[in-house]
Short mmCIF file of C-alpha atoms in Angstrom, two decimals:
data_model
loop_
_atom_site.label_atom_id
_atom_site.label_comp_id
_atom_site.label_asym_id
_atom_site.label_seq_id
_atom_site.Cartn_x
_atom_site.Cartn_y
_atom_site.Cartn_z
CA UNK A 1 -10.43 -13.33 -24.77
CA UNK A 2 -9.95 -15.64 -21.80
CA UNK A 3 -8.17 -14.34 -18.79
CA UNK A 4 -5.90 -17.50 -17.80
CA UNK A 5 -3.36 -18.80 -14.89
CA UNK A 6 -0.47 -19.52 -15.98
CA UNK A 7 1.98 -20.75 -13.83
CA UNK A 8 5.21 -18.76 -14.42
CA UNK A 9 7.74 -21.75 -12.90
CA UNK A 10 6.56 -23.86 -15.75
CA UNK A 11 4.67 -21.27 -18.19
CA UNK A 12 1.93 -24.01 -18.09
CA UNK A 13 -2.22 -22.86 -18.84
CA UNK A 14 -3.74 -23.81 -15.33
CA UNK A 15 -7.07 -22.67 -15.93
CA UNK A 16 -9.45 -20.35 -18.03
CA UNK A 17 -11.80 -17.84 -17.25
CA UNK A 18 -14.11 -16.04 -19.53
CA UNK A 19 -14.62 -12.56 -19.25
CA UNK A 20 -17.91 -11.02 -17.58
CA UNK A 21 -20.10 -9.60 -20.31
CA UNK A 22 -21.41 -6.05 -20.61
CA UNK A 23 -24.25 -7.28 -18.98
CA UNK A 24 -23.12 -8.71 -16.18
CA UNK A 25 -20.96 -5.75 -15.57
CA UNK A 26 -23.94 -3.19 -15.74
CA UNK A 27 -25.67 -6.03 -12.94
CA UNK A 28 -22.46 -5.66 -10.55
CA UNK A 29 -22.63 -1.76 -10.81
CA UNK A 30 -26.03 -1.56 -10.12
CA UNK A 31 -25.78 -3.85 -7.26
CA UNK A 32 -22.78 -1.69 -5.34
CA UNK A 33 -24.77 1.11 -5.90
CA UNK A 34 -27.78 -0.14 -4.42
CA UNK A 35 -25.63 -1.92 -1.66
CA UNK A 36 -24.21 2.16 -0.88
CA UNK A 37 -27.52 3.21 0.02
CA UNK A 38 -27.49 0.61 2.99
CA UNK A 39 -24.26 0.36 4.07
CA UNK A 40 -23.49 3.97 4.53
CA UNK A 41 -26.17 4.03 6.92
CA UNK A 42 -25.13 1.56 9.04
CA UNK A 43 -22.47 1.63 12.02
CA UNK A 44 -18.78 1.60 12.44
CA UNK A 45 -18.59 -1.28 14.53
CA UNK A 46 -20.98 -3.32 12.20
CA UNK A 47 -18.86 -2.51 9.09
CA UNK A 48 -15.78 -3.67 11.61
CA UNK A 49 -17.26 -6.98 12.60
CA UNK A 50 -17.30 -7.89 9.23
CA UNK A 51 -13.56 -6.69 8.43
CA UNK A 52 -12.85 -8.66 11.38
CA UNK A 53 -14.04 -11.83 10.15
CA UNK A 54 -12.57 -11.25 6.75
CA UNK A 55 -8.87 -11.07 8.80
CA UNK A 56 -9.63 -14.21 10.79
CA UNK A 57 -10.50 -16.37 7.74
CA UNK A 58 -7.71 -14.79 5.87
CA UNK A 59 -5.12 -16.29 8.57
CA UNK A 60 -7.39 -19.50 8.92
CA UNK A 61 -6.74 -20.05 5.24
CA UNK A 62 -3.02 -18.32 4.57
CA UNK A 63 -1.29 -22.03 3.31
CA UNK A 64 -4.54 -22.58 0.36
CA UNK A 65 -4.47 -18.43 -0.30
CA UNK A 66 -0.43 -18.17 -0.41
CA UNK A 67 -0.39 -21.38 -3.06
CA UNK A 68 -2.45 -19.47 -4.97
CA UNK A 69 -0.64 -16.52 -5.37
CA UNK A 70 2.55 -18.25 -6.12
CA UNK A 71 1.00 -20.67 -8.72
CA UNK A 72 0.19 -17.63 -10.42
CA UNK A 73 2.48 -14.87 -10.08
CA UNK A 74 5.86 -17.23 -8.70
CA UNK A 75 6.53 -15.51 -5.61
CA UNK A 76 8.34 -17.10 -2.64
CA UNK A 77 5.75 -19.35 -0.79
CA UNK A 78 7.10 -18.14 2.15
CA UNK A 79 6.74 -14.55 1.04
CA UNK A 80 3.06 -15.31 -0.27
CA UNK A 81 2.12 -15.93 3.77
CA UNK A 82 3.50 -13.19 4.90
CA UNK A 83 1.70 -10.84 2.29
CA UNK A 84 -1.16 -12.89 3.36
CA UNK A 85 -0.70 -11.64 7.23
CA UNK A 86 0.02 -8.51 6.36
CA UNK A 87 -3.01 -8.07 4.73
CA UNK A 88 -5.20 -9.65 7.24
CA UNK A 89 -3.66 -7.13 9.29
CA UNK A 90 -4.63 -3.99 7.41
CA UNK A 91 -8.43 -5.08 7.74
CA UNK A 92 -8.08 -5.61 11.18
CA UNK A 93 -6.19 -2.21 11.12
CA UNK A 94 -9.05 -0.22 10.19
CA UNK A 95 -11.43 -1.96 11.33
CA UNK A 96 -9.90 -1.04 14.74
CA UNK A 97 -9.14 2.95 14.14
CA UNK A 98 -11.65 4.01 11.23
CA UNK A 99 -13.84 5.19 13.56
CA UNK A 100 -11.47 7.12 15.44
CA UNK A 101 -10.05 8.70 11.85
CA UNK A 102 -13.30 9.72 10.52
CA UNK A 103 -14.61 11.04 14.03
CA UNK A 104 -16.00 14.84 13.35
CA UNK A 105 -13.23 17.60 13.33
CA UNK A 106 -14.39 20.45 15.74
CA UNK A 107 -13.59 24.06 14.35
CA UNK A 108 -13.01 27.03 15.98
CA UNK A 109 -14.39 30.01 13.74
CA UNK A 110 -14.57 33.72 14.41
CA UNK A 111 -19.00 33.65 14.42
CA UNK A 112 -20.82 30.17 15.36
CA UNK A 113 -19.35 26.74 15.96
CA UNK A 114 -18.97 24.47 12.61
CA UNK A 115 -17.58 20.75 12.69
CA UNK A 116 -15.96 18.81 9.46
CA UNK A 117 -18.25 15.47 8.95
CA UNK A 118 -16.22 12.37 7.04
CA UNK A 119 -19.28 10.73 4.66
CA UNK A 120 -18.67 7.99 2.25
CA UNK A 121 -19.48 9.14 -1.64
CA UNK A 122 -20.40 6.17 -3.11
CA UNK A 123 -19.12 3.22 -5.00
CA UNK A 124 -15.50 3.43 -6.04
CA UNK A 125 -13.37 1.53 -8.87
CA UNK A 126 -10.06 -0.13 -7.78
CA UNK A 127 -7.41 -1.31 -10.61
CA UNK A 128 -4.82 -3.24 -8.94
CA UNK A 129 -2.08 -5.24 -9.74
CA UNK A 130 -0.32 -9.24 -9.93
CA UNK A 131 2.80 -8.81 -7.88
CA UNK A 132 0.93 -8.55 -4.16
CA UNK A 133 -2.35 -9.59 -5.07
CA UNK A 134 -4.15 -9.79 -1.61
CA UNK A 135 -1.99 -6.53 0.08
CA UNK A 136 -2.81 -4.46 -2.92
CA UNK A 137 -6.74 -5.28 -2.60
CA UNK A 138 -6.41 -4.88 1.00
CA UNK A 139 -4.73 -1.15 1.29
CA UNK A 140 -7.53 0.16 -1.35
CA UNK A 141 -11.00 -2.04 -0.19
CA UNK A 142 -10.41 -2.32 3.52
CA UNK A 143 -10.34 1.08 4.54
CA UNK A 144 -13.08 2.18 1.75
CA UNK A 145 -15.68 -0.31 3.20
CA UNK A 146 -14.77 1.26 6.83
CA UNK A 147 -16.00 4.29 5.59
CA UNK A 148 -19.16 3.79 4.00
CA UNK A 149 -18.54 3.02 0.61
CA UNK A 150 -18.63 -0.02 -1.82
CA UNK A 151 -15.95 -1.07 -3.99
CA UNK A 152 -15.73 -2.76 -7.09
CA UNK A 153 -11.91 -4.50 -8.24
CA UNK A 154 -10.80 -5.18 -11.53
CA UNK A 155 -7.44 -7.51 -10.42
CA UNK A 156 -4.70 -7.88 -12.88
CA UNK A 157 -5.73 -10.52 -15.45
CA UNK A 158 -2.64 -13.09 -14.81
CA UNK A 159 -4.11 -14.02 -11.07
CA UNK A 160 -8.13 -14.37 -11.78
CA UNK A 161 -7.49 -17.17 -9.19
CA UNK A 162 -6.66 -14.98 -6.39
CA UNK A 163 -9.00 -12.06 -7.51
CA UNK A 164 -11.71 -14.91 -6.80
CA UNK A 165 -10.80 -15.91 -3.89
CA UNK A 166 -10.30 -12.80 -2.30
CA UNK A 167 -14.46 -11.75 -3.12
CA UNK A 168 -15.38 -15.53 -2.05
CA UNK A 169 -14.07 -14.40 1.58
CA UNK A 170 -16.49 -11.68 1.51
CA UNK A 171 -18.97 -14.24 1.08
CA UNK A 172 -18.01 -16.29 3.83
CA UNK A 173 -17.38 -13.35 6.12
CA UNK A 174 -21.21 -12.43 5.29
CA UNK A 175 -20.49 -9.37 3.70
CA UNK A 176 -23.86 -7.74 1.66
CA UNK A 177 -23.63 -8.34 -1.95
CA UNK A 178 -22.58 -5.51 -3.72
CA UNK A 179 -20.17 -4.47 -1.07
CA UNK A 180 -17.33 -5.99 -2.87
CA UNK A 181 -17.24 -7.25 -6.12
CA UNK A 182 -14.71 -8.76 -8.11
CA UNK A 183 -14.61 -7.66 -11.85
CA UNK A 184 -13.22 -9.77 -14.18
CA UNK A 185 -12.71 -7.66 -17.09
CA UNK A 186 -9.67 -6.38 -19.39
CA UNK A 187 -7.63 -3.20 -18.56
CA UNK A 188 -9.47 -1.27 -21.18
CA UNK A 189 -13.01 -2.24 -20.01
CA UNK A 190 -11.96 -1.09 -16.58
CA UNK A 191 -10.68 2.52 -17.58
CA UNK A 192 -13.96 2.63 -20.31
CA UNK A 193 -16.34 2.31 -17.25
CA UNK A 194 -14.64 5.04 -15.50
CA UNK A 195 -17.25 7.50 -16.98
CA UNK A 196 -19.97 5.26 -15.74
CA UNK A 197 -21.98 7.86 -13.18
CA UNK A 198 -22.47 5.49 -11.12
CA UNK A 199 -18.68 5.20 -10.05
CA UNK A 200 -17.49 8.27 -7.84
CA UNK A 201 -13.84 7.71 -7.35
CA UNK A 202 -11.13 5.31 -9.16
CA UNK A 203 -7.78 3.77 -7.96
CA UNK A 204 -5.03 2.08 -9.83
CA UNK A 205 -1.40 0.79 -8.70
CA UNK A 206 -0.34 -0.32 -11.91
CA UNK A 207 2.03 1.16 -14.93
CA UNK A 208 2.55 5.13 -16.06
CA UNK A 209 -0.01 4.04 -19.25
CA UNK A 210 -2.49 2.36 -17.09
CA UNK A 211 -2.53 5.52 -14.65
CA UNK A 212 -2.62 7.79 -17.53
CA UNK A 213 -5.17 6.53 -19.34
CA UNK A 214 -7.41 5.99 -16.14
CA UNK A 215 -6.55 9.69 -14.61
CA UNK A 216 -7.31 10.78 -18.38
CA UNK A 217 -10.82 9.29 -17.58
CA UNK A 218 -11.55 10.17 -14.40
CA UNK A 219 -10.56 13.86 -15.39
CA UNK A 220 -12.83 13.82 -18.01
CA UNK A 221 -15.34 13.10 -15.74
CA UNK A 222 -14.40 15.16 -13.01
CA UNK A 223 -13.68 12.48 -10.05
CA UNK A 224 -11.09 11.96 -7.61
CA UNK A 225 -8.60 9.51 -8.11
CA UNK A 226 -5.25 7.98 -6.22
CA UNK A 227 -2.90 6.41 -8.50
CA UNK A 228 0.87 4.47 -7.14
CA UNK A 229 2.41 3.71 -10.57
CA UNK A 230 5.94 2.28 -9.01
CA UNK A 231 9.17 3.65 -8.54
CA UNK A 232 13.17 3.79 -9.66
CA UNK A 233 13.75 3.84 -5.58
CA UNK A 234 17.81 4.35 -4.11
CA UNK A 235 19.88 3.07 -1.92
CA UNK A 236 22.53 5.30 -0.34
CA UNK A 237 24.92 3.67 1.60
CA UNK A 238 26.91 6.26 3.01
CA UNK A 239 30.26 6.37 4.20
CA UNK A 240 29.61 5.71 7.80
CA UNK A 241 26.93 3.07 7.09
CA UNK A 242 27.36 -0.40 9.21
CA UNK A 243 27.89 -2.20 5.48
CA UNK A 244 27.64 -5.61 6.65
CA UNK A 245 23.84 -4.98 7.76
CA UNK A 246 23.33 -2.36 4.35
CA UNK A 247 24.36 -5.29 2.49
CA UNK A 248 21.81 -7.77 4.49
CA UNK A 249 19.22 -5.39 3.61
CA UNK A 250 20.37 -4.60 0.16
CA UNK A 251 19.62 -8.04 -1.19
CA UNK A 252 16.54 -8.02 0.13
CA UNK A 253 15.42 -4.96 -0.96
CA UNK A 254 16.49 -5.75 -4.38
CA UNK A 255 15.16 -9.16 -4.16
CA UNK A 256 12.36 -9.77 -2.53
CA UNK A 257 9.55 -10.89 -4.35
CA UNK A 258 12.27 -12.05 -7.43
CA UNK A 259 12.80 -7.91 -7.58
CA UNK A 260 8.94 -7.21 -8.47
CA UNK A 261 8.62 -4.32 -6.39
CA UNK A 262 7.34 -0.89 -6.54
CA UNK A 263 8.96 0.09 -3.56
CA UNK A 264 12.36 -2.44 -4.39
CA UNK A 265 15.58 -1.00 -3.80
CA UNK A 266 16.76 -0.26 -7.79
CA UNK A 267 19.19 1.82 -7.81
CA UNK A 268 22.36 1.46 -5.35
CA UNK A 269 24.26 4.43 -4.34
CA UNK A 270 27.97 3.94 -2.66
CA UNK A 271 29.78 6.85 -1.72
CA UNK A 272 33.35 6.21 -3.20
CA UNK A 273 35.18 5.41 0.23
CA UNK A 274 33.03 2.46 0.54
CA UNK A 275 31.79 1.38 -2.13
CA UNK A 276 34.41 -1.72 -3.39
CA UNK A 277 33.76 -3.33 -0.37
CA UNK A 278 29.90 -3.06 -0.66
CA UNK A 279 29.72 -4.01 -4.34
CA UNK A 280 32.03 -7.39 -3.83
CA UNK A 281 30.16 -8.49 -0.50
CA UNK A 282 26.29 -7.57 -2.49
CA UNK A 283 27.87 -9.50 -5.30
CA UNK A 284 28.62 -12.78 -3.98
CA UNK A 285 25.75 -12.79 -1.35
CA UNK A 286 23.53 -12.82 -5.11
CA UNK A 287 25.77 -14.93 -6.96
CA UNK A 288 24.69 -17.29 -3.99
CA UNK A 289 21.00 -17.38 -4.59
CA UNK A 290 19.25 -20.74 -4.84
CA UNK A 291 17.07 -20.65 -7.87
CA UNK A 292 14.15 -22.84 -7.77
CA UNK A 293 10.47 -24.13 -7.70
CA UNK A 294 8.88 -20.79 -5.82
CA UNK A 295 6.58 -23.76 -3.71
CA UNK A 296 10.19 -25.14 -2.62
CA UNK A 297 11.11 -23.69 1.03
CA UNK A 298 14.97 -23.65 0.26
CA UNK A 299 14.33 -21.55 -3.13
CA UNK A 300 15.57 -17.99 -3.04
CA UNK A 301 14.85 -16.65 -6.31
CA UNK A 302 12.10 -17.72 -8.03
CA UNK A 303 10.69 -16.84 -11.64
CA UNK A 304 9.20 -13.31 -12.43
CA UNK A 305 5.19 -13.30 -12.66
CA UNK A 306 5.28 -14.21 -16.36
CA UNK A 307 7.24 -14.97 -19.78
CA UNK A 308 6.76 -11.44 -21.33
CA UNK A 309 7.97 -9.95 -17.96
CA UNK A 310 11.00 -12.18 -18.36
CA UNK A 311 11.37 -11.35 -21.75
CA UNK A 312 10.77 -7.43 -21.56
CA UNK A 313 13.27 -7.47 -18.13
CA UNK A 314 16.29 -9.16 -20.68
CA UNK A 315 15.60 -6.97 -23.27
CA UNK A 316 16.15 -3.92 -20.88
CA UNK A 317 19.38 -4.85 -19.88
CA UNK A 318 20.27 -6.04 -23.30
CA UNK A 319 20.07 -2.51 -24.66
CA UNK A 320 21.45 -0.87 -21.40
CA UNK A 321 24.43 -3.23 -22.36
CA UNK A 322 24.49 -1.93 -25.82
CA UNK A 323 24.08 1.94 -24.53
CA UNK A 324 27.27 1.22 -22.50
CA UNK A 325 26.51 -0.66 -19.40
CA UNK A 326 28.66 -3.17 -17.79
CA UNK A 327 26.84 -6.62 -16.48
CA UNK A 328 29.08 -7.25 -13.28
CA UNK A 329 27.19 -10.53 -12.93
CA UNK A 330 24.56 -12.24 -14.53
CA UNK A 331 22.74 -10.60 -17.45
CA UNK A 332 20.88 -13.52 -18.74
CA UNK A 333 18.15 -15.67 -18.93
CA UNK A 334 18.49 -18.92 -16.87
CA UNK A 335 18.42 -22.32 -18.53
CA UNK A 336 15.36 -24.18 -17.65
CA UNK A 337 11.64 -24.13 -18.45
CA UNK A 338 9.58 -21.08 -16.66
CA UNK A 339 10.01 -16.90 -16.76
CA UNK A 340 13.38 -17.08 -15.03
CA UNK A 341 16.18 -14.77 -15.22
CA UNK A 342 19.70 -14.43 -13.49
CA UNK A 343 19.99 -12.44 -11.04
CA UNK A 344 21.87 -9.05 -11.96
CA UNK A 345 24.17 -6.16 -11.84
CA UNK A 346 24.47 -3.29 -13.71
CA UNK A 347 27.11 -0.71 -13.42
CA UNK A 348 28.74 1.96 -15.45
CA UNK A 349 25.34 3.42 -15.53
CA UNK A 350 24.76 6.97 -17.05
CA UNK A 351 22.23 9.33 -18.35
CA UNK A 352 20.94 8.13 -21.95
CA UNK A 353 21.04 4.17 -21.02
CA UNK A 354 17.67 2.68 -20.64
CA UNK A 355 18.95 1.48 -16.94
CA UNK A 356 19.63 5.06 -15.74
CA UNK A 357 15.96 6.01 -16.14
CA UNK A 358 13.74 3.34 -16.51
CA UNK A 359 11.73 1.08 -13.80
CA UNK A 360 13.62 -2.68 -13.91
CA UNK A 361 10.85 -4.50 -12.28
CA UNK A 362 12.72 -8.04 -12.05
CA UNK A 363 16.15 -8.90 -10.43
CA UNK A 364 18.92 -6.38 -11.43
CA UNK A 365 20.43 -3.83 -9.21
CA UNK A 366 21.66 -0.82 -11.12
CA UNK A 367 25.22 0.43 -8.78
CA UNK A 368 26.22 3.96 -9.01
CA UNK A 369 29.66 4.73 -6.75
CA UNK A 370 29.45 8.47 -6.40
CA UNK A 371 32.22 10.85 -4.43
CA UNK A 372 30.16 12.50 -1.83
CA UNK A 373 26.84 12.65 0.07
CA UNK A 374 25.63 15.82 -2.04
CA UNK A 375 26.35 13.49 -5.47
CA UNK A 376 24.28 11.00 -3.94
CA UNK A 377 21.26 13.00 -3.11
CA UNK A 378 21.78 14.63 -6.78
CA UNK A 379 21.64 11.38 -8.44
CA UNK A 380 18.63 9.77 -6.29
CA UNK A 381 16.67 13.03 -7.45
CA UNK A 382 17.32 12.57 -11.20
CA UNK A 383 14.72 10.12 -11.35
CA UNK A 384 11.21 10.78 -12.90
CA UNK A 385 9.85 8.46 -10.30
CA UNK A 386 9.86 9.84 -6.33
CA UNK A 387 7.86 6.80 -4.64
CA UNK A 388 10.25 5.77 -1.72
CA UNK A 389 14.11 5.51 -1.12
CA UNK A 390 16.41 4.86 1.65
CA UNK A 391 19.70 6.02 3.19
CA UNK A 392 22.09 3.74 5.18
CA UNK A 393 24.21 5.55 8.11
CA UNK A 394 24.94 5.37 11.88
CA UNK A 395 24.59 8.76 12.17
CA UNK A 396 21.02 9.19 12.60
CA UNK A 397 20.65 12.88 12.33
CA UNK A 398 22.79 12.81 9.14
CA UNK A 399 20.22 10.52 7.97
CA UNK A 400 17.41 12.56 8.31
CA UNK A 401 19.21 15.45 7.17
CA UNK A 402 19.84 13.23 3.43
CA UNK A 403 16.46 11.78 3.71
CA UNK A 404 15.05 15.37 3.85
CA UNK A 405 16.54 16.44 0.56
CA UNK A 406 15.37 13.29 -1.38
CA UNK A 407 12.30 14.14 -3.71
CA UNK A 408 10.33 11.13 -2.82
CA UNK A 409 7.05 10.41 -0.83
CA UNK A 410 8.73 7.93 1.44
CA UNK A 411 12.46 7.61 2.86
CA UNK A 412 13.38 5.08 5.10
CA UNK A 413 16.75 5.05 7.35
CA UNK A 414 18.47 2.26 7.90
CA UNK A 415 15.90 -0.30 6.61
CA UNK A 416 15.07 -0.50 2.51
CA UNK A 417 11.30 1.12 1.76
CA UNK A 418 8.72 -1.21 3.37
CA UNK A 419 5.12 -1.17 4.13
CA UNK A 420 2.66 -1.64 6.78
CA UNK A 421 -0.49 -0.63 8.16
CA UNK A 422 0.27 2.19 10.00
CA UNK A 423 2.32 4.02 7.86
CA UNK A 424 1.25 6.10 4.62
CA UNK A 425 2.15 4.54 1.52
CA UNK A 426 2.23 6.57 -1.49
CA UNK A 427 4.85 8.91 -4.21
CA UNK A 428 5.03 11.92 -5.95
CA UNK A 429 6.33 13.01 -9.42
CA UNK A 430 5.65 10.39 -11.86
CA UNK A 431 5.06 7.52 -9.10
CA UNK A 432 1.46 9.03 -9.09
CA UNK A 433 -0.70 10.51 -6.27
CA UNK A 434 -2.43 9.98 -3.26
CA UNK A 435 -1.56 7.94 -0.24
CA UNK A 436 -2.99 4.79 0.98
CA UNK A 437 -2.48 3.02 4.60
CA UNK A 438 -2.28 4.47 8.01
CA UNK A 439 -4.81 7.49 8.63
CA UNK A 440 -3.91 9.26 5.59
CA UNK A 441 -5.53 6.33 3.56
CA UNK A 442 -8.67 6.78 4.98
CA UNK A 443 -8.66 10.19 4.27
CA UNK A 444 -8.83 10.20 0.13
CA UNK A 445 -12.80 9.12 -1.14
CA UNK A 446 -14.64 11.33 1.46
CA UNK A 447 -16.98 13.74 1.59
CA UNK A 448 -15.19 16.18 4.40
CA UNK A 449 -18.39 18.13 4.89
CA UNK A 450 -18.94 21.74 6.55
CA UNK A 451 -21.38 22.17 8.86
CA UNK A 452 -21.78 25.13 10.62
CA UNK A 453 -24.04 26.09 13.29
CA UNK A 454 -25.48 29.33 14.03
CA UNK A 455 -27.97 31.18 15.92
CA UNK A 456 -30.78 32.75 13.95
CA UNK A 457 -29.50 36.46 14.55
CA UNK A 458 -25.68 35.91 14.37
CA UNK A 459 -24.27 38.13 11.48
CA UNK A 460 -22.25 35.52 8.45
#
C-alpha cells in the first residue's frame, strides 16, 4: 500500500511513495548496527559538530521545510517555522550539554572508589508522529546520536515528505550512513520489528493502541522503552487569575496547531466566581478566528492533518451531544473543500459523555465551571491521561500549592503546557512513560555502568 501526501486544505493526492520492502528494511538495520560499532567510539565534540551542522541547515532551509509540513499535515505556516527553530534548537541543545550530562558520576562507597559510566547500547527504534513532524524527530534522535547510539524512524505515514527530508539533512550535514535512517514502513511493520535483536530500545509518541501494542513488544523482548501517548490536559483559571491574559493564553492553548496537541489545553476549568466572564470573552475571541488556506499569513485556523481526523473529531462531539452535552458554539463541520471543522465548545460536560474522558485532538474546548479550588483539582485528576496541565492565578504560591496536587508529569503556572529544550517533557498514568528533553532525556537508552575500583587486598 502506498504511503501518500495528501494535502488536508484541499484533501488532494500530492505524491506517492511505495513502501520499503523486507529487504531493504533488513539492509537499513544492518547498516545502523554496523554504523554503532563506529560511532560509539568516537568523541563528543565530533558527534556535536555534526548536530551542529544539522541545526544550521535546518534554519538555512526553515521557509522549503515549514511548506512541507503544512502541505501535509495543514498547520499554520507560521507555526511550521517556529517548530522548525525549535527543533534546530534542541540539536544544538545537546550538542552543547551532552557531554556535560553523560560526564562519569563519582561515588562515594563505604570500601574502594566506584564511578557510574553513561555508554550508548546500540541502535534504537523511534515511532513518531504527523502533528510536529521535525520537533518530534528532534526530542527522540538528537540527544540519542549525542550519546553514542544510532537511530532508526518510522514517521507517521501522512508526512513521508517531511520524514525524507529530515534524513536528507543528515546527508548534507555528513552524517555516517546508518546513523539515521528514515523507515518508510506501516505502523504494524514498525512494532513487528521490535523483536528484531538487533534493536535495543524503542520509542513511540503516538496513540494508547500504538503504545500498547509496541510496549507489548518490547516487553516481550525484554527492552526499554519511552512512550508519550497524549493527554486530556486542564486549564484552571482560578478565582484570582488576571482573566484577560488566561483568556489570551486559553485560545492558544486550545488552538494552536488547529487544537492537534498532546500537550493542548482540553479541558477548561473556571471556578464559579469567574467563570461567566471567562467563558463569554474565550467565546467570542474563537468565534473570531479567520479560517483559511494554512500557507495564508492572515489564517488562524486551519484544517486538521486529515479527512478521517476531521471526520472522527465530529463524530466525537456528535455523540457527546447525544450523551447530553451542550455545543455553546460551533459543533460542525465547515463548508468548503479540505478536513476543516468549526471551532468549538462543549459544556454541560459529565462523567459517561465521550467528551468527559476522551482525548479531542482537533478544535473543541470542553468548559467545566466548578465551585472551588479543591473541585478543580478533583476534576483535573479524573482523567486517565496525566501528561501536562496548567493553573492560572496571581498568587504564585497558591499556584504551586494546586499545581502540586495535580496528577500529571508537567504543570505549568500562568502559561498553558509548552515545550522546549531545557525542560523535561513527558506524563504519567495513561499518557505513557519516560521523559524526553532537557537532561532527563538524555538519561533513558544508556548503559549507566558500575565500575568500581579496588585494591587487591581490600575486603568486598
Amino acid at each position: 500500500m502506498p504511503i501518500q501526501t495528501i494535502n488536508p486544505t484541499t484533501n488532494k493526492t500530492v505524491r506517492s511513495f511505495e513502501e520499503m520492502t523486507d529487504k531493504a528494511v533488513d539492509a537499513a538495520v544492518a547498516q545502523a548496527a554496523k554504523a554503532f560499532d563506529t560511532w560509539r567510539k568516537i568523541t563528543y565534540k565530533q558527534r556535536a559538530d555534526f548536530l551542529h551542522k544539522i541545526a544550521a541547515l535546518m534554519r538555512e532551509k526553515k521557509d522549503s521545510l515549514a511548506k512541507l509540513i503544512t502541505l501535509e499535515m495543514g498547520k499554520l505556516i507560521s507555526q511550521a517555522e517556529s517548530e522548525i527553530t525549535l527543533s534546530a534548537d534542541i540539536f544544538d541543545y545537546y550538542a552543547t550539554n551532552a557531554e556535560k550530562f553523560l560526564a562519569d558520576k563519582t561515588l562515594s562507597p563505604k570500601l574502594g572508589k566506584a564511578y557510574i559510566r553513561h555508554s550508548p547500547i546500540g541502535v534504537l527504534l523511534g515511532v513518531q508522529p504527523w502533528n510536529f513532524p521535525f520537533y518530534q524527530m528532534a526530542r527522540f534522535a538528537a540527544p540519542n546520536i549525542m550519546i553514542g547510539n544510532t537511530v532508526l524512524v518510522k514517521h507517521a505515514s501522512n508526512v513521508p515528505q517531511c520524514s525524507i527530508a529530515i534524513e536528507d539533512l543528515f546527508k548534507e550535514a555528513s552524517v555516517p550512513a546508518g546513523i539515521y535512517t528514515n523507515l518508510l514502513i506501516s505502523g504494524k511493520r514498525a512494532s513487528a520489528l521490535v523483536s528484531d535483536e538487533r534493536i535495543k530500545g524503542v520509542s513511540l509518541t503516538g496513540s494508547e493502541a500504538a503504545g500498547a501494542s509496541l510496549a507489548s513488544e518490547a516487553g516481550k523482548n525484554l527492552k526499554k522503552s519511552v512512550l508519550e501517548l497524549g493527554g486530556n490536559d486542564v486549564f484552571i483559571i482560578l478565582e484570582d487569575a488576571d482573566i484577560d491574559k488566561a483568556v489570551e493564553w486559553a485560545v492558544i492553548g486550545r488552538m494552536n496547531n488547529t487544537g492537534q496537541s498532546c500537550i493542548a489545553s482540553k479541558r477548561l476549568i473556571a471556578i464559579e466566581t469567574v467563570a461567566d466572564e471567562f467563558l463569554k470573552k474565550f467565546k467570542d475571541k474563537l468565534s473570531h478566528l479567520k479560517v483559511g488556506d494554512p500557507m495564508d499569513r492572515t489564517t488562524e485556523l486551519g484544517p486538521l492533518s486529515s479527512e478521517e481526523a476531521a471526520v472522527h473529531l465530529a463524530d466525537q462531539v456528535k455523540r457527546s451531544v447525544d450523551a447530553g452535552a451542550k455545543v455553546l458554539l460551533g459543533g460542525k463541520r465547515i463548508d468548503r473543500p479540505g478536513a476543516f471543522m468549526e471551532a468549538t465548545i462543549l459544556t454541560d460536560l459529565k462523567p459517561g459523555i465521550p467528551a468527559y474522558h476522551e482525548e479531542l485532538f482537533g478544535p473543541v474546548a470542553s468548559f467545566y465551571r466548578v465551585k472551588d479550588e479543591q473541585a478543580a483539582i478533583d476534576l483535573a485528576n479524573d482523567s486517565a491521561f496525566g501528561l501536562g496541565g496548567s493553573v492560572f492565578t496571581q498568587n504564585i504560591d497558591r499556584g504551586k500549592r494546586v499545581a502540586d496536587q495535580i496528577d500529571t508529569g508537567m504543570v505549568f503556572i500562568n502559561h498553558p503546557t509548552g515545550t522546549q529544550a531545557d525542560l523535561p517533557f513527558g506524563g504519567t498514568k495513561r499518557s505513557g512513560y519516560g521523559r524526553e528533553l532537557s537532561e532527563l532525556g538524555i538519561d533513558e537508552f544508556v548503559n549507566k555502568k558500575l565500575i568500581r575500583i579496588s585494591e587487591i587486598t581490600d575486603p568486598f
